[in-house]
Amino acid sequence: MTTEPKNTPPLGRVIVVTSGKGGVGKTTSSAAISAGLAKAGFRTVVIDFDVGLRNLDMTMGCERRVVFDFINVIQGDARLKQALIKDKRLETLFILPTSQTRDKDALTKDGVEKVLTELKTEFDYIICDSPAGIEHGAQMAMHFADEAVVVTNPEVSSVRDSDRILGLLSSQTHRAESAGAEPIKAQVLITRYDQARVDIGEMMTVTDVLEILAVPLLGVIPESKAILKASNVGTPVVLDGPSAAAQAYEDAVSRLTGTQVEMRMQGERRPGLFQRLFGRAS
Amino acid sequence: MNLFGFARKKPPIPSAHTAKDRLQILLAHERSSSGTAEADYLPMLQRDIVAAIRKHVPIGDKDVEVRMERGDQMSSLEINIELPAAAASKAG
């Protein structure tokens, strides 16, 4: 599946993965999307903006290889090359972890811009994993973005916060503040979607959420046991064996890179009668 | 009227439907206030009302209650002013 690294000039697209609300799947999605992009041959780096609550390193399975971090680079204590961790599974994937001890004020606009500018000369995609909330850390993560993936659960507080984030993306960011610049291309990624509950009217449908947020849909990730399983072992879900969630993330990645992929709504496969009678092998 | 009582019970509204309705009403207001804390003017309005009434009747700061009820089509502002009892106002 992995293709050779490209020899073309880097695309240098900055994509923020954000949501407002916590616990909706930002880090899981950042890990899955960046791994998916790298798997497709794109030179990809994923940056943890959650200063003080670093977690991307664990989700990516490189927590024991962190020496220098994003903040060290911003403050000039380490070079970018020293802080980047090369993924052990994919040749084209790098992780830039954040500091576990500093606070979010260590992120300065100038510092972030400098690091992003340097990364743009080497990478096709720069994925910014935003912290929850709308405070400084989240604002820094979105400020220089070209595109945004707004992770949303089909649940009232998550949708409300996503709407707020969409407002900030279109008013408080570098693109919003630069006259004549194209606005950030924002797309919604619906996660923890449970088709069975949607069918009986217990969960808002994809159409409901899109109607409220009025932005294009990047993908729908079904509620899946594969997510926790992948995070347990520190593997992005797209690299952790086939699952409905992995497939949905791969589709979302394809759409992110401009390929038209039909939206499929498959949930986790429910056990059939035969399986229920005789138990499952796995 | 019906023999089996099937039709008597209205099917319950799916909770997802309620969720969508609540969000649409709320977000319509939050967006119109452009992301800032909505109804910022309510405390100021309350202060002005108290000042205006105090010109004529002695009332305390807590005697005016301002409530907002946001609806889909229409929002209503409810202002409740508690005037002091006749005896109390004479004494004051």
Short mmCIF file of C-alpha atoms in Angstrom, two decimals:
data_model
loop_
_atom_site.label_atom_id
_atom_site.label_comp_id
_atom_site.label_asym_id
_atom_site.label_seq_id
_atom_site.Cartn_x
_atom_site.Cartn_y
_atom_site.Cartn_z
CA MET A 1 0.00 0.00 0.00
CA THR A 2 2.83 2.37 0.84
CA THR A 3 4.15 4.15 -2.17
CA GLU A 4 7.57 5.61 -2.63
CA PRO A 5 8.20 9.05 -1.20
CA LYS A 6 7.57 11.71 -3.78
CA ASN A 7 10.22 13.80 -5.38
CA THR A 8 7.91 16.67 -6.22
CA PRO A 9 8.04 19.94 -4.29
CA PRO A 10 6.16 19.61 -1.01
CA LEU A 11 2.51 20.67 -0.96
CA GLY A 12 2.91 22.33 2.43
CA ARG A 13 -0.78 22.18 3.39
CA VAL A 14 -1.53 22.96 7.03
CA ILE A 15 -4.62 21.16 8.35
CA VAL A 16 -5.96 21.71 11.85
CA VAL A 17 -7.96 18.97 13.53
CA THR A 18 -10.18 20.73 16.02
CA SER A 19 -13.57 20.48 17.75
CA GLY A 20 -14.06 22.77 20.71
CA LYS A 21 -15.41 19.98 22.87
CA GLY A 22 -13.03 17.47 24.40
CA GLY A 23 -13.17 13.73 24.01
CA VAL A 24 -14.77 13.68 20.58
CA GLY A 25 -11.77 12.12 18.83
CA LYS A 26 -9.37 14.89 17.80
CA THR A 27 -6.18 13.02 18.63
CA THR A 28 -7.52 9.70 17.34
CA SER A 29 -8.50 11.44 14.10
CA SER A 30 -5.20 13.34 13.84
CA ALA A 31 -3.31 10.07 14.21
CA ALA A 32 -5.51 8.20 11.75
CA ILE A 33 -5.53 10.97 9.14
CA SER A 34 -1.80 11.58 9.28
CA ALA A 35 -1.07 7.85 9.08
CA GLY A 36 -3.53 7.57 6.20
CA LEU A 37 -1.85 10.41 4.31
CA ALA A 38 1.61 8.95 4.91
CA LYS A 39 0.38 5.53 3.81
CA ALA A 40 -0.76 7.12 0.56
CA GLY A 41 2.80 8.35 0.04
CA PHE A 42 2.45 11.93 1.24
CA ARG A 43 5.21 13.34 3.43
CA THR A 44 3.26 14.02 6.59
CA VAL A 45 3.98 15.48 10.01
CA VAL A 46 1.54 15.59 12.88
CA ILE A 47 2.01 18.21 15.61
CA ASP A 48 0.62 18.04 19.13
CA PHE A 49 -0.66 21.48 20.20
CA ASP A 50 -2.01 20.28 23.53
CA VAL A 51 0.79 21.71 25.64
CA GLY A 52 0.87 20.24 29.13
CA LEU A 53 -1.45 17.36 28.26
CA ARG A 54 0.56 15.59 25.63
CA ASN A 55 -1.20 12.53 24.27
CA LEU A 56 -0.51 12.28 20.58
CA ASP A 57 2.78 10.51 21.35
CA MET A 58 0.88 7.69 23.08
CA THR A 59 -1.73 7.42 20.35
CA MET A 60 1.08 7.18 17.80
CA GLY A 61 3.05 4.76 19.96
CA CYS A 62 6.23 6.85 20.20
CA GLU A 63 5.95 8.04 23.82
CA ARG A 64 9.26 6.47 24.78
CA ARG A 65 11.15 8.16 21.99
CA VAL A 66 10.42 11.78 22.91
CA VAL A 67 13.60 13.73 23.60
CA PHE A 68 12.95 17.28 22.42
CA ASP A 69 9.58 18.80 21.73
CA PHE A 70 7.69 21.53 19.89
CA ILE A 71 8.21 24.03 22.73
CA ASN A 72 11.96 23.36 22.80
CA VAL A 73 12.03 24.21 19.11
CA ILE A 74 9.96 27.37 19.53
CA GLN A 75 12.21 28.56 22.33
CA GLY A 76 15.35 27.75 20.37
CA ASP A 77 16.56 25.02 22.73
CA ALA A 78 16.50 22.37 20.00
CA ARG A 79 16.51 22.23 16.24
CA LEU A 80 13.36 21.08 14.45
CA LYS A 81 15.16 18.02 13.04
CA GLN A 82 16.08 16.93 16.57
CA ALA A 83 12.50 17.13 17.80
CA LEU A 84 10.83 15.33 14.89
CA ILE A 85 10.24 11.65 15.61
CA LYS A 86 10.26 9.39 12.60
CA ASP A 87 7.48 6.81 12.63
CA LYS A 88 8.69 3.23 12.74
CA ARG A 89 5.94 1.91 10.46
CA LEU A 90 5.76 4.51 7.74
CA GLU A 91 8.73 6.06 5.98
CA THR A 92 6.92 9.34 5.27
CA LEU A 93 5.37 9.95 8.70
CA PHE A 94 6.81 12.19 11.42
CA ILE A 95 5.54 13.24 14.82
CA LEU A 96 6.30 16.53 16.58
CA PRO A 97 5.37 15.98 20.22
CA THR A 98 4.59 18.78 22.62
CA SER A 99 5.84 19.56 26.10
CA GLN A 100 4.34 17.78 29.08
CA THR A 101 5.68 20.28 31.61
CA ARG A 102 5.24 23.75 30.12
CA ASP A 103 1.97 25.57 29.81
CA LYS A 104 0.16 26.68 26.70
CA ASP A 105 1.50 30.24 26.88
CA ALA A 106 4.80 28.85 25.64
CA LEU A 107 3.14 28.73 22.21
CA THR A 108 3.76 32.08 20.57
CA LYS A 109 2.27 33.12 17.26
CA ASP A 110 5.70 33.95 15.83
CA GLY A 111 7.19 30.72 17.12
CA VAL A 112 4.41 28.59 15.66
CA GLU A 113 4.64 30.40 12.33
CA LYS A 114 8.40 29.87 12.16
CA VAL A 115 8.10 26.13 12.79
CA LEU A 116 5.24 25.75 10.29
CA THR A 117 7.13 27.69 7.64
CA GLU A 118 10.11 25.39 8.05
CA LEU A 119 7.91 22.27 7.94
CA LYS A 120 6.20 23.49 4.77
CA THR A 121 9.49 23.22 2.90
CA GLU A 122 9.68 19.49 3.68
CA PHE A 123 6.19 18.14 4.07
CA ASP A 124 3.06 17.73 1.96
CA TYR A 125 0.71 17.75 4.93
CA ILE A 126 1.15 19.30 8.34
CA ILE A 127 -1.57 18.07 10.69
CA CYS A 128 -2.15 20.23 13.78
CA ASP A 129 -3.80 18.30 16.60
CA SER A 130 -5.64 20.99 18.56
CA PRO A 131 -6.36 20.92 22.28
CA ALA A 132 -9.99 21.09 23.39
CA GLY A 133 -11.52 24.46 24.16
CA ILE A 134 -11.22 27.81 22.45
CA GLU A 135 -8.33 29.19 24.48
CA HIS A 136 -4.81 30.08 23.41
CA GLY A 137 -3.67 26.55 22.54
CA ALA A 138 -6.64 25.91 20.28
CA GLN A 139 -6.24 29.33 18.68
CA MET A 140 -2.58 28.70 17.96
CA ALA A 141 -3.40 25.31 16.42
CA MET A 142 -5.90 26.84 13.99
CA HIS A 143 -4.26 30.18 13.33
CA PHE A 144 -2.12 29.30 10.32
CA ALA A 145 -4.32 26.54 8.91
CA ASP A 146 -5.22 26.23 5.25
CA GLU A 147 -7.88 23.64 6.00
CA ALA A 148 -9.78 22.49 9.05
CA VAL A 149 -11.21 19.15 10.04
CA VAL A 150 -13.91 19.80 12.63
CA VAL A 151 -14.46 16.61 14.59
CA THR A 152 -18.05 16.32 15.76
CA ASN A 153 -20.08 13.70 17.58
CA PRO A 154 -23.80 13.57 16.70
CA GLU A 155 -24.64 14.97 20.12
CA VAL A 156 -25.91 18.43 21.12
CA SER A 157 -22.92 19.83 23.04
CA SER A 158 -20.42 18.65 20.45
CA VAL A 159 -22.41 20.16 17.57
CA ARG A 160 -22.81 23.43 19.44
CA ASP A 161 -19.06 23.66 20.12
CA SER A 162 -18.27 22.78 16.51
CA ASP A 163 -20.44 25.66 15.40
CA ARG A 164 -18.49 27.96 17.69
CA ILE A 165 -15.18 26.67 16.31
CA LEU A 166 -16.40 27.22 12.76
CA GLY A 167 -17.13 30.81 13.73
CA LEU A 168 -13.59 31.25 15.06
CA LEU A 169 -12.06 29.64 11.97
CA SER A 170 -13.77 32.20 9.80
CA SER A 171 -12.94 35.21 11.96
CA GLN A 172 -9.88 34.75 14.21
CA THR A 173 -7.35 33.05 11.96
CA HIS A 174 -4.51 34.24 9.75
CA ARG A 175 -6.51 33.61 6.59
CA ALA A 176 -9.52 35.43 8.04
CA GLU A 177 -7.36 38.41 8.97
CA SER A 178 -5.49 38.64 5.66
CA ALA A 179 -7.37 40.68 3.12
CA GLY A 180 -8.00 38.82 -0.10
CA ALA A 181 -6.97 35.42 1.28
CA GLU A 182 -9.15 32.40 0.61
CA PRO A 183 -11.02 31.42 3.77
CA ILE A 184 -9.99 28.25 5.57
CA LYS A 185 -11.57 25.23 3.93
CA ALA A 186 -13.49 23.69 6.81
CA GLN A 187 -15.01 20.24 6.68
CA VAL A 188 -16.79 18.24 9.34
CA LEU A 189 -15.76 14.75 10.35
CA ILE A 190 -18.55 12.99 12.22
CA THR A 191 -17.18 10.45 14.68
CA ARG A 192 -18.77 7.87 16.99
CA TYR A 193 -21.68 7.51 14.58
CA ASP A 194 -24.00 4.69 15.54
CA GLN A 195 -26.27 3.72 12.65
CA ALA A 196 -28.39 1.44 14.84
CA ARG A 197 -29.24 4.30 17.19
CA VAL A 198 -29.84 6.66 14.27
CA ASP A 199 -32.30 4.12 12.84
CA ILE A 200 -34.44 4.18 15.98
CA GLY A 201 -34.32 7.97 16.34
CA GLU A 202 -31.92 8.06 19.29
CA MET A 203 -29.12 9.82 17.47
CA MET A 204 -29.03 12.72 15.02
CA THR A 205 -28.43 11.70 11.44
CA VAL A 206 -25.51 12.88 9.29
CA THR A 207 -28.00 15.04 7.39
CA ASP A 208 -29.20 16.65 10.64
CA VAL A 209 -25.67 17.57 11.68
CA LEU A 210 -24.75 18.91 8.25
CA GLU A 211 -27.94 20.93 8.06
CA ILE A 212 -27.08 22.60 11.36
CA LEU A 213 -23.39 23.23 10.72
CA ALA A 214 -23.69 24.02 7.00
CA VAL A 215 -20.19 22.87 6.04
CA PRO A 216 -19.13 20.03 3.74
CA LEU A 217 -18.73 16.51 5.10
CA LEU A 218 -15.29 14.94 5.13
CA GLY A 219 -16.39 11.58 6.48
CA VAL A 220 -18.38 9.56 8.94
CA ILE A 221 -16.49 7.36 11.38
CA PRO A 222 -18.69 4.68 12.94
CA GLU A 223 -18.56 3.92 16.64
CA SER A 224 -16.08 1.07 16.72
CA LYS A 225 -14.23 -1.09 19.16
CA ALA A 226 -11.24 -0.91 16.85
CA ILE A 227 -10.53 2.66 18.05
CA LEU A 228 -9.84 1.77 21.67
CA LYS A 229 -7.99 -1.34 20.63
CA ALA A 230 -5.70 0.71 18.39
CA SER A 231 -5.07 3.35 21.05
CA ASN A 232 -4.29 0.63 23.60
CA VAL A 233 -1.37 -0.50 21.50
CA GLY A 234 -0.32 2.91 20.21
CA THR A 235 -1.15 2.33 16.58
CA PRO A 236 -3.17 4.72 14.42
CA VAL A 237 -6.40 2.87 13.63
CA VAL A 238 -5.70 2.81 9.87
CA LEU A 239 -2.54 0.78 10.51
CA ASP A 240 -4.14 -1.62 12.96
CA GLY A 241 -5.83 -4.17 10.75
CA PRO A 242 -9.07 -3.86 8.83
CA SER A 243 -12.07 -2.34 10.59
CA ALA A 244 -15.06 -0.22 9.65
CA ALA A 245 -13.47 2.76 11.39
CA ALA A 246 -10.16 2.31 9.55
CA GLN A 247 -12.01 2.10 6.25
CA ALA A 248 -13.95 5.26 7.06
CA TYR A 249 -10.74 7.12 7.93
CA GLU A 250 -9.09 5.94 4.72
CA ASP A 251 -12.07 7.27 2.78
CA ALA A 252 -11.84 10.60 4.62
CA VAL A 253 -8.13 10.80 3.79
CA SER A 254 -8.88 10.18 0.11
CA ARG A 255 -11.40 13.02 0.14
CA LEU A 256 -8.88 15.26 1.88
CA THR A 257 -6.46 14.72 -0.98
CA GLY A 258 -9.13 15.48 -3.54
CA THR A 259 -10.35 12.04 -4.54
CA GLN A 260 -14.08 11.52 -4.82
CA VAL A 261 -15.13 8.63 -2.60
CA GLU A 262 -18.69 7.55 -2.05
CA MET A 263 -19.94 8.01 1.51
CA ARG A 264 -20.55 4.60 3.00
CA MET A 265 -22.30 4.17 6.30
CA GLN A 266 -21.15 0.87 7.54
CA GLY A 267 -21.27 0.23 11.20
CA GLU A 268 -19.47 -2.40 13.08
CA ARG A 269 -20.70 -5.68 11.67
CA ARG A 270 -23.37 -7.09 13.90
CA PRO A 271 -23.05 -10.78 14.68
CA GLY A 272 -25.31 -12.91 12.54
CA LEU A 273 -27.54 -15.66 13.86
CA PHE A 274 -24.92 -18.27 13.21
CA GLN A 275 -22.24 -16.32 15.00
CA ARG A 276 -24.52 -15.58 17.91
CA LEU A 277 -25.35 -19.25 18.28
CA PHE A 278 -21.85 -20.57 18.09
CA GLY A 279 -19.84 -17.66 19.42
CA ARG A 280 -17.23 -15.70 17.61
CA ALA A 281 -13.80 -16.96 16.90
CA SER A 282 -12.09 -13.63 17.47
CA MET B 1 -63.34 4.99 19.85
CA ASN B 2 -60.81 2.49 18.81
CA LEU B 3 -61.04 -1.03 19.99
CA PHE B 4 -57.47 -1.82 20.79
CA GLY B 5 -56.21 1.51 21.96
CA PHE B 6 -53.44 1.51 19.37
CA ALA B 7 -54.14 4.95 18.05
CA ARG B 8 -54.61 6.56 21.41
CA LYS B 9 -50.97 6.66 22.28
CA LYS B 10 -49.12 9.17 20.15
CA PRO B 11 -45.76 7.82 19.08
CA PRO B 12 -43.10 9.57 21.18
CA ILE B 13 -40.99 12.18 19.37
CA PRO B 14 -37.59 10.67 18.68
CA SER B 15 -35.03 12.29 20.97
CA ALA B 16 -32.74 12.92 18.00
CA HIS B 17 -35.45 15.16 16.57
CA THR B 18 -35.61 17.14 19.80
CA ALA B 19 -31.83 17.47 19.77
CA LYS B 20 -31.86 18.93 16.29
CA ASP B 21 -34.65 21.39 17.09
CA ARG B 22 -32.93 22.61 20.25
CA LEU B 23 -29.66 23.11 18.40
CA GLN B 24 -31.24 25.00 15.54
CA ILE B 25 -32.98 27.44 17.86
CA LEU B 26 -29.93 27.96 20.05
CA LEU B 27 -27.42 28.37 17.24
CA ALA B 28 -29.62 30.85 15.40
CA HIS B 29 -29.23 33.10 18.43
CA GLU B 30 -25.58 32.40 19.10
CA ARG B 31 -24.66 33.15 15.51
CA SER B 32 -26.63 36.39 15.38
CA SER B 33 -24.70 37.62 18.38
CA SER B 34 -21.52 36.84 16.40
CA GLY B 35 -19.88 34.62 18.92
CA THR B 36 -19.80 37.11 21.77
CA ALA B 37 -21.70 36.42 24.94
CA GLU B 38 -25.26 36.89 23.81
CA ALA B 39 -27.74 39.16 25.55
CA ASP B 40 -24.91 41.24 26.94
CA TYR B 41 -27.30 44.13 27.19
CA LEU B 42 -29.56 42.49 29.75
CA PRO B 43 -27.61 43.57 32.86
CA MET B 44 -27.36 47.12 31.48
CA LEU B 45 -31.06 47.14 30.68
CA GLN B 46 -31.80 45.98 34.18
CA ARG B 47 -29.67 48.79 35.64
CA ASP B 48 -31.37 51.42 33.48
CA ILE B 49 -34.82 50.19 34.42
CA VAL B 50 -33.97 50.33 38.10
CA ALA B 51 -32.64 53.88 37.68
CA ALA B 52 -35.75 55.00 35.80
CA ILE B 53 -38.15 53.58 38.35
CA ARG B 54 -36.15 54.91 41.26
CA LYS B 55 -36.86 58.42 40.10
CA HIS B 56 -40.43 57.80 41.19
CA VAL B 57 -40.52 54.83 43.51
CA PRO B 58 -37.85 53.72 45.96
CA ILE B 59 -36.87 50.21 44.91
CA GLY B 60 -33.83 48.08 45.58
CA ASP B 61 -31.39 46.65 43.03
CA LYS B 62 -32.90 43.22 43.40
CA ASP B 63 -36.49 44.27 42.90
CA VAL B 64 -36.24 44.10 39.13
CA GLU B 65 -36.06 40.75 37.45
CA VAL B 66 -35.27 40.48 33.76
CA ARG B 67 -35.87 37.19 31.98
CA MET B 68 -35.40 36.20 28.40
CA GLU B 69 -37.17 33.35 26.69
CA ARG B 70 -35.81 32.51 23.27
CA GLY B 71 -38.15 30.89 20.83
CA ASP B 72 -37.99 29.77 17.25
CA GLN B 73 -40.17 32.50 15.79
CA MET B 74 -40.20 34.99 18.60
CA SER B 75 -38.30 35.81 21.75
CA SER B 76 -39.88 37.43 24.74
CA LEU B 77 -38.41 39.66 27.39
CA GLU B 78 -40.10 39.46 30.74
CA ILE B 79 -39.51 42.28 33.21
CA ASN B 80 -40.79 41.86 36.70
CA ILE B 81 -40.70 44.85 39.02
CA GLU B 82 -41.54 44.40 42.63
CA LEU B 83 -42.84 47.62 44.10
CA PRO B 84 -42.53 48.18 47.82
CA ALA B 85 -45.68 47.80 49.89
CA ALA B 86 -47.56 51.04 50.67
CA ALA B 87 -46.57 50.93 54.34
CA ALA B 88 -42.94 50.36 53.56
CA SER B 89 -42.82 53.20 51.06
CA LYS B 90 -44.39 55.57 53.59
CA ALA B 91 -41.87 54.58 56.18
CA GLY B 92 -39.09 55.10 53.63
#
